[in-house]
Short mmCIF file of C-alpha atoms and ligand atoms in Angstrom, two decimals:
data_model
loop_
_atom_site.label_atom_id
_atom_site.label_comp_id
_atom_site.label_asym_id
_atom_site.label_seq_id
_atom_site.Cartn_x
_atom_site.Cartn_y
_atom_site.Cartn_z
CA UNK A 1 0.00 0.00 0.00
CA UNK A 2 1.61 3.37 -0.81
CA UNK A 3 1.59 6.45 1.49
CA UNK A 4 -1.04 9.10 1.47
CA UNK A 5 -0.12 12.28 -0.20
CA UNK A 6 -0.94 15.84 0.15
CA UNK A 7 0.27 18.62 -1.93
CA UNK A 8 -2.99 21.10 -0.83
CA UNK A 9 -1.57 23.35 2.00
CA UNK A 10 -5.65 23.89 3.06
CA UNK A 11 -5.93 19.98 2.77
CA UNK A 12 -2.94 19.40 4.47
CA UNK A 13 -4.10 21.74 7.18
CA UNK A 14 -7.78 20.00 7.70
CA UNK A 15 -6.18 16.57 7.88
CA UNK A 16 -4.08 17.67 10.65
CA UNK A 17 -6.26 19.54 12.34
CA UNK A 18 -8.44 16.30 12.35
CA UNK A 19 -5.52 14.49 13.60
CA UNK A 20 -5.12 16.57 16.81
CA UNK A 21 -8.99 16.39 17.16
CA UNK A 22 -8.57 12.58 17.72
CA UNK A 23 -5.86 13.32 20.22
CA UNK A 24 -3.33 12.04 17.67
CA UNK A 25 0.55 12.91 18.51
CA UNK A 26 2.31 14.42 15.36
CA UNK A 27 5.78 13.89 14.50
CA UNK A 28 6.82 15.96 11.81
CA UNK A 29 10.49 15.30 9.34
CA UNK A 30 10.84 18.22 6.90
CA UNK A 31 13.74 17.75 4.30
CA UNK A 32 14.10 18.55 0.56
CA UNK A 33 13.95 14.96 -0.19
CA UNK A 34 16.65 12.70 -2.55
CA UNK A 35 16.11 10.96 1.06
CA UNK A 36 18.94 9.03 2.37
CA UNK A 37 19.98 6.95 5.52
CA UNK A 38 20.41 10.51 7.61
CA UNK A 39 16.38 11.25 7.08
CA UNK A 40 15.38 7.75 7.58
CA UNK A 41 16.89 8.36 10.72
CA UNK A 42 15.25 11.01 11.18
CA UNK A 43 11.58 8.70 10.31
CA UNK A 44 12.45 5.90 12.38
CA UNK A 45 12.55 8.36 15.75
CA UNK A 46 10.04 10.66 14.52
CA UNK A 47 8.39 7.60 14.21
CA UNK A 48 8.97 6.25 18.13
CA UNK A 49 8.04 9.80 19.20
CA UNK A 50 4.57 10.24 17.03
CA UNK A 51 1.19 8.70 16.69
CA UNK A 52 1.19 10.25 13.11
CA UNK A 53 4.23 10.55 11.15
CA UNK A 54 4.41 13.31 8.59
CA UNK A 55 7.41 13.75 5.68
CA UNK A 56 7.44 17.00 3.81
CA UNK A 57 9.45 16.82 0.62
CA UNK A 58 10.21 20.11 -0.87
CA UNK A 59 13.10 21.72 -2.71
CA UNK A 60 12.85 25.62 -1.50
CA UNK A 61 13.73 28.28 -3.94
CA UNK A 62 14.21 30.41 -1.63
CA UNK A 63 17.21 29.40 0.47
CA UNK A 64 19.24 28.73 -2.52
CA UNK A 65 21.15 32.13 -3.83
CA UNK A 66 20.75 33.22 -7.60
CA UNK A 67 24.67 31.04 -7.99
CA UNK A 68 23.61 27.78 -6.39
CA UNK A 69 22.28 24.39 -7.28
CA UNK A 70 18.55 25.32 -7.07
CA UNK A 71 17.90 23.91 -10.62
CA UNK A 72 20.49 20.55 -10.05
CA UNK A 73 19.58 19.55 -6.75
CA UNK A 74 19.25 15.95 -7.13
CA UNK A 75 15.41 14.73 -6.90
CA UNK A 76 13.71 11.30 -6.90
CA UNK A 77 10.17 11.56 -5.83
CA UNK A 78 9.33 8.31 -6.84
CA UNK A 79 12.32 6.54 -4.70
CA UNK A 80 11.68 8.79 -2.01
CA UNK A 81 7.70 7.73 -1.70
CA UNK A 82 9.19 3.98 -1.81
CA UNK A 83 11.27 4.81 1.48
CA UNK A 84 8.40 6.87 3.28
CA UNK A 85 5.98 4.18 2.69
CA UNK A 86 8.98 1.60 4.04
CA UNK A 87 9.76 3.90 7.02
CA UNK A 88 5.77 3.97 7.67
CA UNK A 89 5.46 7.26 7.34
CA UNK A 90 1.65 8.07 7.44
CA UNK A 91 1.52 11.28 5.19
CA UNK A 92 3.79 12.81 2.71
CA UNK A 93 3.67 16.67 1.95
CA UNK A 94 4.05 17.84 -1.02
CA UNK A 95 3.83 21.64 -1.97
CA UNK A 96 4.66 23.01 -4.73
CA UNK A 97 6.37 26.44 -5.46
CA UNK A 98 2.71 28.25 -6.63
CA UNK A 99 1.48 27.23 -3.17
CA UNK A 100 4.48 27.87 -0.91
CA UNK A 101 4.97 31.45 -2.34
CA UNK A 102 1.82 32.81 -4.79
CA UNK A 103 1.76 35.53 -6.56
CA UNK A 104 2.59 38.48 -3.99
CA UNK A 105 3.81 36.57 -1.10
CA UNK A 106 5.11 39.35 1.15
CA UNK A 107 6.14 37.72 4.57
CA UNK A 108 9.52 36.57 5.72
CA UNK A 109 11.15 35.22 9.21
CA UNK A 110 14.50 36.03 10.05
CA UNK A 111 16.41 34.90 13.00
CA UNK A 112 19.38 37.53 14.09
CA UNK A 113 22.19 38.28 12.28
CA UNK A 114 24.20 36.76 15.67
CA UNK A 115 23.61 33.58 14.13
CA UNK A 116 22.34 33.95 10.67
CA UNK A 117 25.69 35.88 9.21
CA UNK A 118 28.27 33.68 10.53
CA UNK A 119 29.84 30.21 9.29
CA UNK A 120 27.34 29.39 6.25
CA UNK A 121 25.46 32.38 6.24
CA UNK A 122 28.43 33.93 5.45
CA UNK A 123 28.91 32.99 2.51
CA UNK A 124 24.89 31.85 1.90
CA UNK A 125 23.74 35.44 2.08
CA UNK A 126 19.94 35.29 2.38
CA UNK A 127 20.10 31.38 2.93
CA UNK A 128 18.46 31.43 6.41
CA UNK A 129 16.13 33.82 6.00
CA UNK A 130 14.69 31.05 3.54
CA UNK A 131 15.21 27.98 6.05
CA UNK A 132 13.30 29.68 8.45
CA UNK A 133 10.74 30.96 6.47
CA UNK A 134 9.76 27.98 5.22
CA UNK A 135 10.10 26.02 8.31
CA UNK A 136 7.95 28.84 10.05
CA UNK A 137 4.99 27.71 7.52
CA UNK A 138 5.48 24.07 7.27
CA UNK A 139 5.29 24.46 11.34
CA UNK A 140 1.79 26.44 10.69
CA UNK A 141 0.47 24.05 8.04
CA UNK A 142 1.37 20.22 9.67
CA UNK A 143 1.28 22.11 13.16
CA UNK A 144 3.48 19.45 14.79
CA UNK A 145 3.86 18.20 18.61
CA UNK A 146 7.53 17.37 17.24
CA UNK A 147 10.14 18.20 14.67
CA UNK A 148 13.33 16.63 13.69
CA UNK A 149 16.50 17.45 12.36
CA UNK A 150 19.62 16.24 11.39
CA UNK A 151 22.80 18.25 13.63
CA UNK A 152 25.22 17.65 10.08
CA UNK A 153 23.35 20.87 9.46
CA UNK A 154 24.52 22.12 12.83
CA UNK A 155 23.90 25.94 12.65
CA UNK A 156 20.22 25.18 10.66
CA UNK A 157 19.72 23.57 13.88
CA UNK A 158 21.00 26.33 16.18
CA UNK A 159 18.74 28.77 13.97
CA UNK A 160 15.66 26.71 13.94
CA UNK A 161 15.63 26.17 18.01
CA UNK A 162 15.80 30.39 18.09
CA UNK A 163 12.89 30.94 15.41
CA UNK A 164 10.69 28.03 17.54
CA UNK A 165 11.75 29.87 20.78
CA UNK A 166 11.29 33.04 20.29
CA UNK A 167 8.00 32.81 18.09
CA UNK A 168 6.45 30.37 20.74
CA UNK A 169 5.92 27.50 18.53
CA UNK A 170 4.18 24.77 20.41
CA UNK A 171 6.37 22.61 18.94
CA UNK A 172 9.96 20.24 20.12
CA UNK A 173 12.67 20.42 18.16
CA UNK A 174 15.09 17.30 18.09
CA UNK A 175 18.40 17.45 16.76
CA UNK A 176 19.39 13.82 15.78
CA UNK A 177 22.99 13.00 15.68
CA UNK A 178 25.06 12.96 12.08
CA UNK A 179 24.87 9.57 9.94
CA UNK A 180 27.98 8.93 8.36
CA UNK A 181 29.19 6.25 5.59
CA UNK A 182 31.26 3.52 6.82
CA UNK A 183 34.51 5.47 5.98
CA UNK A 184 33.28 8.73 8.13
CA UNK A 185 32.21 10.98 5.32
CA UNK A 186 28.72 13.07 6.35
CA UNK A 187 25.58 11.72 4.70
CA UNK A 188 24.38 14.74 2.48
CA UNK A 189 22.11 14.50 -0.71
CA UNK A 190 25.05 16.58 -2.37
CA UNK A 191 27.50 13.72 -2.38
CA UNK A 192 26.25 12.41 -5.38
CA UNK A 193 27.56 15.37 -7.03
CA UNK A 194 31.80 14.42 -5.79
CA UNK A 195 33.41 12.28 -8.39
CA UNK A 196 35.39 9.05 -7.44
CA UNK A 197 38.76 11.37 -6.38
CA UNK A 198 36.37 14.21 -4.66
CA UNK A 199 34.47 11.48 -2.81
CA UNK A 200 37.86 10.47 -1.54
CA UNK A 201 39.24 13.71 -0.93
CA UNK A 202 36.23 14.33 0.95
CA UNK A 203 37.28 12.70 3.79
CA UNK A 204 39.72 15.12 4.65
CA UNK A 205 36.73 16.71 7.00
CA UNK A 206 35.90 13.67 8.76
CA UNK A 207 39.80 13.50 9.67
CA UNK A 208 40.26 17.24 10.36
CA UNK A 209 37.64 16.50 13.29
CA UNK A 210 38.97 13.33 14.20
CA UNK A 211 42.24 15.47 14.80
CA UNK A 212 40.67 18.20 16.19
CA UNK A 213 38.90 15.80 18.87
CA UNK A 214 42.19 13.99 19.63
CA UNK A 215 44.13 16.94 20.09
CA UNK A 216 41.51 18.20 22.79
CA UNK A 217 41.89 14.73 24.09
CA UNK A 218 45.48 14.95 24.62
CA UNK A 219 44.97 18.47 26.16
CA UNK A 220 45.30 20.90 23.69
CA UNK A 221 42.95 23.63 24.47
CA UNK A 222 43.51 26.53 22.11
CA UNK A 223 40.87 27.08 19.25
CA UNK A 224 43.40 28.81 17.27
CA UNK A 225 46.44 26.00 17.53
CA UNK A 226 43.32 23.52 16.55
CA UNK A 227 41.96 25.45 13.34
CA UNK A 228 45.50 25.39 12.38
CA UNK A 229 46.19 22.12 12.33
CA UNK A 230 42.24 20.93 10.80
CA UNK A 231 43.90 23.48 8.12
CA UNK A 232 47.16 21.68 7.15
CA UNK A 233 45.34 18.61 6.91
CA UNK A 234 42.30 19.41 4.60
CA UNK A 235 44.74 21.49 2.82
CA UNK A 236 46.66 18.63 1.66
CA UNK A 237 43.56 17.31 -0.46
CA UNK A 238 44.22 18.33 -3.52
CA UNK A 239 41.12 21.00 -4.94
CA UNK A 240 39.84 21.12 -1.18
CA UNK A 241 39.00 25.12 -1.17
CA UNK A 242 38.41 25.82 2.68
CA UNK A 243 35.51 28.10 3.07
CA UNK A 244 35.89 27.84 7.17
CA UNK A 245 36.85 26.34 9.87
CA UNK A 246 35.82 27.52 13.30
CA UNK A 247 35.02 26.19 16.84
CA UNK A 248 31.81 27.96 18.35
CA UNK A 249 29.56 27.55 21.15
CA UNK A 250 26.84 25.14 20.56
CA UNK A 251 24.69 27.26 21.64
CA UNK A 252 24.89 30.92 20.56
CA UNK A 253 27.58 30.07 17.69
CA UNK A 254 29.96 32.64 18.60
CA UNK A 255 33.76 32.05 18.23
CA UNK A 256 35.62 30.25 21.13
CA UNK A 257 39.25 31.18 22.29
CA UNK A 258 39.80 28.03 24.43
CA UNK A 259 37.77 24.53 24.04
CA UNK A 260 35.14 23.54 27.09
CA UNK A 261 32.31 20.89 26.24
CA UNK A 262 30.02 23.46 24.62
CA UNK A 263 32.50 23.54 21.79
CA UNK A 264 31.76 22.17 18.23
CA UNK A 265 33.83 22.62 15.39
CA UNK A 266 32.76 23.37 12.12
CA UNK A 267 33.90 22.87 8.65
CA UNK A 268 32.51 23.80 5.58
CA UNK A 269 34.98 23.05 2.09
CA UNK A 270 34.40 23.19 -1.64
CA UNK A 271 35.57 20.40 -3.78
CA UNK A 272 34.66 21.66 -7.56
CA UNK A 273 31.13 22.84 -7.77
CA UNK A 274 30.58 20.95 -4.36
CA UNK A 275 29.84 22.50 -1.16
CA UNK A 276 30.17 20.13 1.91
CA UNK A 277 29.62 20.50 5.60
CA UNK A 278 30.76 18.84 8.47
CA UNK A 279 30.52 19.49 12.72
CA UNK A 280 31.88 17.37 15.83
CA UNK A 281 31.58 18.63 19.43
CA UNK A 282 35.12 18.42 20.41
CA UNK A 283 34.71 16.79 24.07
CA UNK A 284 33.15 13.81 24.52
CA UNK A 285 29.18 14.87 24.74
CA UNK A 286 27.36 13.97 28.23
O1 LIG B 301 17.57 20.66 5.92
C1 LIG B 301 16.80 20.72 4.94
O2 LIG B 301 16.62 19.76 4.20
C2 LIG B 301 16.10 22.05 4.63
O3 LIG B 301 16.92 23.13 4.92
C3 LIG B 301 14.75 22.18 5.32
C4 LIG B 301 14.89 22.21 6.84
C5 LIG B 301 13.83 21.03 4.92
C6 LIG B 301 14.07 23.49 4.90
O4 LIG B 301 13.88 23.55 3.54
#
């Protein structure tokens, strides 16, 4: 039996509505589908944590800049409706771009600069003023008990918890931990675009954090000393074109001068056209 499917933002609304009538717990998994072992981790809590499980699938225009991989980003509805009905997901959303933003859509949510303008918004200008935006409405249509997200996008995460904060959405946000291929590299729909050397050079961000983490580990304490050395390694894969490296607090994002256990470190590199992302807390977590 295949999943039920809802691209009707007033539909959608009704049927959840008359979920929450019946008392019904709703777990909600919002992702721009090409779904991969990272989401269905997402499914299989949101899953444990829901009476009714609810996927939205949709590629949003608007936190991709005019440069970026809007048109390319890899898509596979009919895959992806395979794996929600496996993961027993009970509805799948489906806008499209006419409902999401019709003709003289006017509203936008923006979370401060603080943490918008740093790491990836850096050089994303505009990019999470579109995550939350969309977010903000998918929260108002499916009107969730419970959202989840994966932490690979670490600062999506730390903006996301503000926006739900601050605008007193009813609503939990989970982070779920990163799901990585057996050799370490970051499950990401965008890894289809590395080639067979990229893929391999790719790794180079699993080790910088590895590093970073067993540095800390053998006392090194100095955020600077630590970039440094993350640096000189991902540096030495060839085409690897560092867009940063920092360590900030988990919490508010800003820069750290020495390591404690809010520390994370986080990477973001180029290879070609290819834009990856990576994170670790850099003391064991408790
Ligand atoms: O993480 C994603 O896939 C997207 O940024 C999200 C949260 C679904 C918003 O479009």
């Amino acid at each position: 039996m295949s999943v039920e499917t809802i691209s009707d933002p007033r539909q959608m609304q009704q049927r959840m509505l008359a979920a929450r009538r019946e008392g019904q717990r709703i777990a909600f998994v919002p992702t721009m589908g090409y779904l991969h072992e990272g989401h269905l981790s997402l499914l299989r809590e949101g899953r444990k944590r829901g009476d009714l499980l609810v996927l939205s699938i949709f590629v949003n225009p608007t936190q991709f800049g005019p440069s970026e991989d809007l048109d390319s980003y890899p898509r596979d509805l009919e895959r992806d409706t395979q794996l929600a009905t496996e993961a027993m997901v009970d509805v799948v959303y489906l806008p499209d771009n006419a409902s999401m933003y019709p003709p003289g859509y006017g509203t936008w949510v923006e979370v401060d600069q603080s943490l918008t303008n740093t790491l990836c918004g850096r050089s994303r200008p505009g990019h999470f003023r579109g995550v939350t935006t969309v977010v903000a409405k998918l929260f108002q249509i499916v009107q969730p008990d419970v959202a989840l997200f994966g932490s690979k996008d670490f600062q999506q995460l730390a903006v996301l918890r503000r926006m739900s904060e601050d605008l007193n959405f009813p609503i939990e946000i989970v982070g779920m931990p990163i799901v990585r291929e057996a050799d370490g590299l970051a499950m990401s729909s965008r890894n289809v675009y590395l080639d067979a050397e990229q893929r391999q050079r790719a790794l180079s961000l699993h080790k910088g954090l590895q590093l970073a983490r067993k540095l800390v580990a053998e006392g090194e304490s100095g955020c600077r000393v630590l970039i440094e050395k993350v640096r000189e390694l991902i540096t030495q894969a060839a085409g690897a074109e560092i867009d940063y490296i920092q360590v900030c607090h988990e919490q508010t994002l800003a820069d750290m001068v020495e390591v404690d256990r809010h520390a994370v470190m986080l990477l973001a590199v180029r290879f070609g056209k290819t834009r990856l992302i990576d994170n670790h807390h850099l003391m064991e977590e408790n």
